[in-house]
């Protein structure tokens, strides 16, 4: 199974294929790999011990960050994520980023943001659009209409426990006016706004 994989100068951690969303733009609808990975479809979810053992295969001095981001939503395996993040911090003293849809509190049935303190250096949250109705059309979350507000609440709460909170949209997918709305949302939350380049 492809648990760890390289993208540019970072090492990515593929914990799960589970996701509460069925995004219309999701990469995994038409490809099975990212960066230097082979297939990111997992046979089963790895244990924390299995993930930790994989790090010995890499020269960790070559990487800038360890990033929790695979073919599923990393907070679907949040207990494993925390154990692995703690290992990376203690062993390699590296920066750790979580790429997420921001629905981790709904997934886990509690506010998980305090548990990220000291483990996660950056949380990157997919904002996608400033409009709740459009968000639901794009993301198709199993949690329904409450998802947009839950994602914003997750971002807002994350700012208390994580040094860098970034919210992202993708270039050319929304209007310039909508981008400005997104920027205002991020400012009100205390998050940074990033427009990611479109990747075909």
mmCIF file of C-alpha atoms in Angstrom:
data_model
loop_
_atom_site.group_PDB
_atom_site.id
_atom_site.type_symbol
_atom_site.label_atom_id
_atom_site.label_comp_id
_atom_site.label_asym_id
_atom_site.label_seq_id
_atom_site.Cartn_x
_atom_site.Cartn_y
_atom_site.Cartn_z
ATOM 1 C CA UNK A 1 0.000 0.000 0.000
ATOM 2 C CA UNK A 2 1.175 3.529 -0.754
ATOM 3 C CA UNK A 3 1.112 5.085 2.717
ATOM 4 C CA UNK A 4 3.831 7.742 2.291
ATOM 5 C CA UNK A 5 4.520 9.492 -1.014
ATOM 6 C CA UNK A 6 6.557 12.449 -2.258
ATOM 7 C CA UNK A 7 5.141 15.597 -3.816
ATOM 8 C CA UNK A 8 7.750 18.247 -4.639
ATOM 9 C CA UNK A 9 9.796 18.728 -1.441
ATOM 10 C CA UNK A 10 7.216 17.348 0.974
ATOM 11 C CA UNK A 11 6.315 13.889 2.245
ATOM 12 C CA UNK A 12 2.594 13.115 2.209
ATOM 13 C CA UNK A 13 0.741 10.680 4.468
ATOM 14 C CA UNK A 14 -2.148 8.660 2.999
ATOM 15 C CA UNK A 15 -4.159 7.424 6.015
ATOM 16 C CA UNK A 16 -7.594 6.631 4.627
ATOM 17 C CA UNK A 17 -9.774 6.530 1.537
ATOM 18 C CA UNK A 18 -12.872 7.494 3.532
ATOM 19 C CA UNK A 19 -14.379 10.921 2.924
ATOM 20 C CA UNK A 20 -17.738 12.439 3.876
ATOM 21 C CA UNK A 21 -17.837 14.337 0.575
ATOM 22 C CA UNK A 22 -18.233 13.472 -3.094
ATOM 23 C CA UNK A 23 -16.793 16.654 -4.582
ATOM 24 C CA UNK A 24 -17.579 17.281 -8.241
ATOM 25 C CA UNK A 25 -13.930 18.239 -8.835
ATOM 26 C CA UNK A 26 -12.238 15.449 -6.845
ATOM 27 C CA UNK A 27 -9.035 14.142 -8.464
ATOM 28 C CA UNK A 28 -9.735 10.565 -7.480
ATOM 29 C CA UNK A 29 -12.687 10.355 -9.866
ATOM 30 C CA UNK A 30 -10.336 10.029 -12.822
ATOM 31 C CA UNK A 31 -6.857 9.201 -11.494
ATOM 32 C CA UNK A 32 -5.281 6.998 -8.839
ATOM 33 C CA UNK A 33 -2.054 8.833 -8.040
ATOM 34 C CA UNK A 34 -0.560 12.223 -7.137
ATOM 35 C CA UNK A 35 3.062 13.367 -7.320
ATOM 36 C CA UNK A 36 5.484 10.442 -7.216
ATOM 37 C CA UNK A 37 2.944 8.001 -5.796
ATOM 38 C CA UNK A 38 1.662 4.813 -7.340
ATOM 39 C CA UNK A 39 -1.961 3.999 -6.564
ATOM 40 C CA UNK A 40 -3.294 5.824 -3.503
ATOM 41 C CA UNK A 41 -6.232 3.466 -3.136
ATOM 42 C CA UNK A 42 -5.632 1.614 0.137
ATOM 43 C CA UNK A 43 -6.452 -2.064 0.670
ATOM 44 C CA UNK A 44 -7.329 -1.137 4.265
ATOM 45 C CA UNK A 45 -6.554 1.657 6.695
ATOM 46 C CA UNK A 46 -3.033 1.314 8.138
ATOM 47 C CA UNK A 47 -2.438 1.361 11.883
ATOM 48 C CA UNK A 48 -0.345 4.116 13.453
ATOM 49 C CA UNK A 49 2.456 1.583 13.909
ATOM 50 C CA UNK A 50 2.402 0.673 10.210
ATOM 51 C CA UNK A 51 2.521 4.325 9.172
ATOM 52 C CA UNK A 52 5.364 5.096 11.582
ATOM 53 C CA UNK A 53 7.407 2.152 10.273
ATOM 54 C CA UNK A 54 7.236 3.592 6.726
ATOM 55 C CA UNK A 55 9.225 6.712 7.689
ATOM 56 C CA UNK A 56 12.409 4.618 8.031
ATOM 57 C CA UNK A 57 12.348 4.152 4.228
ATOM 58 C CA UNK A 58 12.920 7.875 3.588
ATOM 59 C CA UNK A 59 15.718 10.367 4.144
ATOM 60 C CA UNK A 60 13.652 12.823 6.160
ATOM 61 C CA UNK A 61 16.267 15.574 5.835
ATOM 62 C CA UNK A 62 15.174 15.971 2.194
ATOM 63 C CA UNK A 63 11.669 17.184 3.076
ATOM 64 C CA UNK A 64 10.339 20.566 4.158
ATOM 65 C CA UNK A 65 7.045 19.337 5.602
ATOM 66 C CA UNK A 66 5.078 16.234 6.438
ATOM 67 C CA UNK A 67 1.559 16.634 5.022
ATOM 68 C CA UNK A 68 -1.495 14.620 6.003
ATOM 69 C CA UNK A 69 -3.286 14.390 2.658
ATOM 70 C CA UNK A 70 -4.150 11.283 0.671
ATOM 71 C CA UNK A 71 -7.130 9.947 -1.237
ATOM 72 C CA UNK A 72 -9.470 10.472 1.705
ATOM 73 C CA UNK A 73 -10.172 13.003 4.436
ATOM 74 C CA UNK A 74 -7.343 12.646 7.004
ATOM 75 C CA UNK A 75 -9.588 13.456 9.983
ATOM 76 C CA UNK A 76 -11.514 10.248 9.199
ATOM 77 C CA UNK A 77 -8.473 8.549 10.803
ATOM 78 C CA UNK A 78 -7.867 11.222 13.420
ATOM 79 C CA UNK A 79 -6.620 8.961 16.228
ATOM 80 C CA UNK A 80 -3.966 7.473 13.924
ATOM 81 C CA UNK A 81 -3.139 10.956 12.623
ATOM 82 C CA UNK A 82 -2.416 12.235 16.139
ATOM 83 C CA UNK A 83 -0.102 9.319 16.976
ATOM 84 C CA UNK A 84 1.812 9.697 13.714
ATOM 85 C CA UNK A 85 2.080 13.477 14.081
ATOM 86 C CA UNK A 86 3.430 13.071 17.619
ATOM 87 C CA UNK A 87 6.038 10.603 16.332
ATOM 88 C CA UNK A 88 7.118 12.973 13.538
ATOM 89 C CA UNK A 89 7.418 15.882 15.972
ATOM 90 C CA UNK A 90 9.411 13.895 18.544
ATOM 91 C CA UNK A 91 11.658 12.104 16.046
ATOM 92 C CA UNK A 92 12.240 14.583 13.235
ATOM 93 C CA UNK A 93 11.115 17.949 14.695
ATOM 94 C CA UNK A 94 9.478 18.764 11.366
ATOM 95 C CA UNK A 95 6.676 21.073 10.293
ATOM 96 C CA UNK A 96 3.366 19.269 9.884
ATOM 97 C CA UNK A 97 0.462 20.328 7.701
ATOM 98 C CA UNK A 98 -3.080 18.974 7.576
ATOM 99 C CA UNK A 99 -4.964 19.341 4.288
ATOM 100 C CA UNK A 100 -8.651 18.949 5.084
ATOM 101 C CA UNK A 101 -12.184 19.655 3.957
ATOM 102 C CA UNK A 102 -12.812 21.140 7.406
ATOM 103 C CA UNK A 103 -15.538 18.681 8.359
ATOM 104 C CA UNK A 104 -13.466 16.859 10.987
ATOM 105 C CA UNK A 105 -15.711 17.928 13.862
ATOM 106 C CA UNK A 106 -18.755 16.438 12.137
ATOM 107 C CA UNK A 107 -16.796 13.290 11.220
ATOM 108 C CA UNK A 108 -15.631 12.738 14.797
ATOM 109 C CA UNK A 109 -18.719 14.007 16.603
ATOM 110 C CA UNK A 110 -16.742 16.492 18.721
ATOM 111 C CA UNK A 111 -14.525 19.563 18.428
ATOM 112 C CA UNK A 112 -11.151 18.043 17.522
ATOM 113 C CA UNK A 113 -9.334 21.356 17.065
ATOM 114 C CA UNK A 114 -7.871 21.544 20.617
ATOM 115 C CA UNK A 115 -6.280 18.122 20.009
ATOM 116 C CA UNK A 116 -4.210 19.552 17.145
ATOM 117 C CA UNK A 117 -2.312 21.935 19.443
ATOM 118 C CA UNK A 118 1.424 21.200 19.422
ATOM 119 C CA UNK A 119 1.039 18.615 16.650
ATOM 120 C CA UNK A 120 -0.137 20.546 13.582
ATOM 121 C CA UNK A 121 1.665 23.671 12.358
ATOM 122 C CA UNK A 122 -0.593 24.481 9.398
ATOM 123 C CA UNK A 123 -4.187 23.566 8.631
ATOM 124 C CA UNK A 124 -5.183 24.075 5.002
ATOM 125 C CA UNK A 125 -8.975 24.022 4.590
ATOM 126 C CA UNK A 126 -10.854 23.823 1.291
ATOM 127 C CA UNK A 127 -13.226 26.791 1.299
ATOM 128 C CA UNK A 128 -14.083 26.377 -2.410
ATOM 129 C CA UNK A 129 -16.780 29.087 -2.552
ATOM 130 C CA UNK A 130 -18.221 31.838 -0.319
ATOM 131 C CA UNK A 131 -21.780 30.656 -0.936
ATOM 132 C CA UNK A 132 -23.335 27.942 1.254
ATOM 133 C CA UNK A 133 -25.746 26.681 -1.433
ATOM 134 C CA UNK A 134 -23.023 26.541 -4.065
ATOM 135 C CA UNK A 135 -20.712 24.822 -1.555
ATOM 136 C CA UNK A 136 -23.261 22.064 -1.036
ATOM 137 C CA UNK A 137 -23.666 21.605 -4.811
ATOM 138 C CA UNK A 138 -19.903 21.309 -5.281
ATOM 139 C CA UNK A 139 -18.943 19.290 -2.221
ATOM 140 C CA UNK A 140 -22.012 17.024 -1.819
ATOM 141 C CA UNK A 141 -21.284 16.334 1.847
ATOM 142 C CA UNK A 142 -23.153 13.502 3.519
ATOM 143 C CA UNK A 143 -23.758 15.927 6.410
ATOM 144 C CA UNK A 144 -25.916 18.107 4.184
ATOM 145 C CA UNK A 145 -26.675 21.786 4.618
ATOM 146 C CA UNK A 146 -24.898 22.158 7.968
ATOM 147 C CA UNK A 147 -21.541 21.393 6.341
ATOM 148 C CA UNK A 148 -20.636 24.913 5.195
ATOM 149 C CA UNK A 149 -21.114 26.500 8.620
ATOM 150 C CA UNK A 150 -19.374 23.539 10.283
ATOM 151 C CA UNK A 151 -16.370 24.044 8.002
ATOM 152 C CA UNK A 152 -16.203 27.747 8.915
ATOM 153 C CA UNK A 153 -16.524 26.915 12.628
ATOM 154 C CA UNK A 154 -13.690 24.379 12.284
ATOM 155 C CA UNK A 155 -11.484 27.041 10.684
ATOM 156 C CA UNK A 156 -12.375 29.615 13.343
ATOM 157 C CA UNK A 157 -11.647 27.222 16.194
ATOM 158 C CA UNK A 158 -8.410 26.020 14.565
ATOM 159 C CA UNK A 159 -6.981 29.536 14.791
ATOM 160 C CA UNK A 160 -6.875 29.123 18.594
ATOM 161 C CA UNK A 161 -4.688 26.016 18.479
ATOM 162 C CA UNK A 162 -2.743 25.986 15.194
ATOM 163 C CA UNK A 163 -0.176 28.664 14.224
ATOM 164 C CA UNK A 164 -1.201 28.856 10.552
ATOM 165 C CA UNK A 165 -4.743 28.417 9.266
ATOM 166 C CA UNK A 166 -5.155 28.749 5.507
ATOM 167 C CA UNK A 167 -8.392 28.597 3.523
ATOM 168 C CA UNK A 168 -8.200 27.878 -0.177
ATOM 169 C CA UNK A 169 -10.101 28.244 -3.409
ATOM 170 C CA UNK A 170 -8.946 27.218 -6.879
ATOM 171 C CA UNK A 171 -8.064 29.805 -9.515
ATOM 172 C CA UNK A 172 -10.594 30.235 -12.364
ATOM 173 C CA UNK A 173 -13.320 28.204 -10.587
ATOM 174 C CA UNK A 174 -15.039 31.230 -9.029
ATOM 175 C CA UNK A 175 -15.380 34.888 -10.010
ATOM 176 C CA UNK A 176 -13.086 37.681 -8.816
ATOM 177 C CA UNK A 177 -16.031 39.039 -6.805
ATOM 178 C CA UNK A 178 -16.436 35.671 -5.097
ATOM 179 C CA UNK A 179 -12.708 35.603 -4.370
ATOM 180 C CA UNK A 180 -13.084 38.931 -2.587
ATOM 181 C CA UNK A 181 -15.977 37.478 -0.572
ATOM 182 C CA UNK A 182 -13.748 34.543 0.360
ATOM 183 C CA UNK A 183 -11.014 36.951 1.411
ATOM 184 C CA UNK A 184 -13.484 38.759 3.693
ATOM 185 C CA UNK A 185 -14.574 35.449 5.229
ATOM 186 C CA UNK A 186 -10.950 34.528 5.929
ATOM 187 C CA UNK A 187 -10.232 37.945 7.428
ATOM 188 C CA UNK A 188 -13.216 37.616 9.758
ATOM 189 C CA UNK A 189 -12.042 34.173 10.889
ATOM 190 C CA UNK A 190 -8.383 35.107 11.247
ATOM 191 C CA UNK A 191 -7.246 32.736 8.508
ATOM 192 C CA UNK A 192 -5.010 33.373 5.521
ATOM 193 C CA UNK A 193 -6.606 33.199 2.069
ATOM 194 C CA UNK A 194 -4.822 31.311 -0.713
ATOM 195 C CA UNK A 195 -5.942 30.927 -4.323
ATOM 196 C CA UNK A 196 -4.480 27.664 -5.561
ATOM 197 C CA UNK A 197 -3.538 27.256 -9.232
ATOM 198 C CA UNK A 198 -5.861 25.100 -11.331
ATOM 199 C CA UNK A 199 -4.298 21.700 -12.086
ATOM 200 C CA UNK A 200 -5.823 19.810 -14.984
#
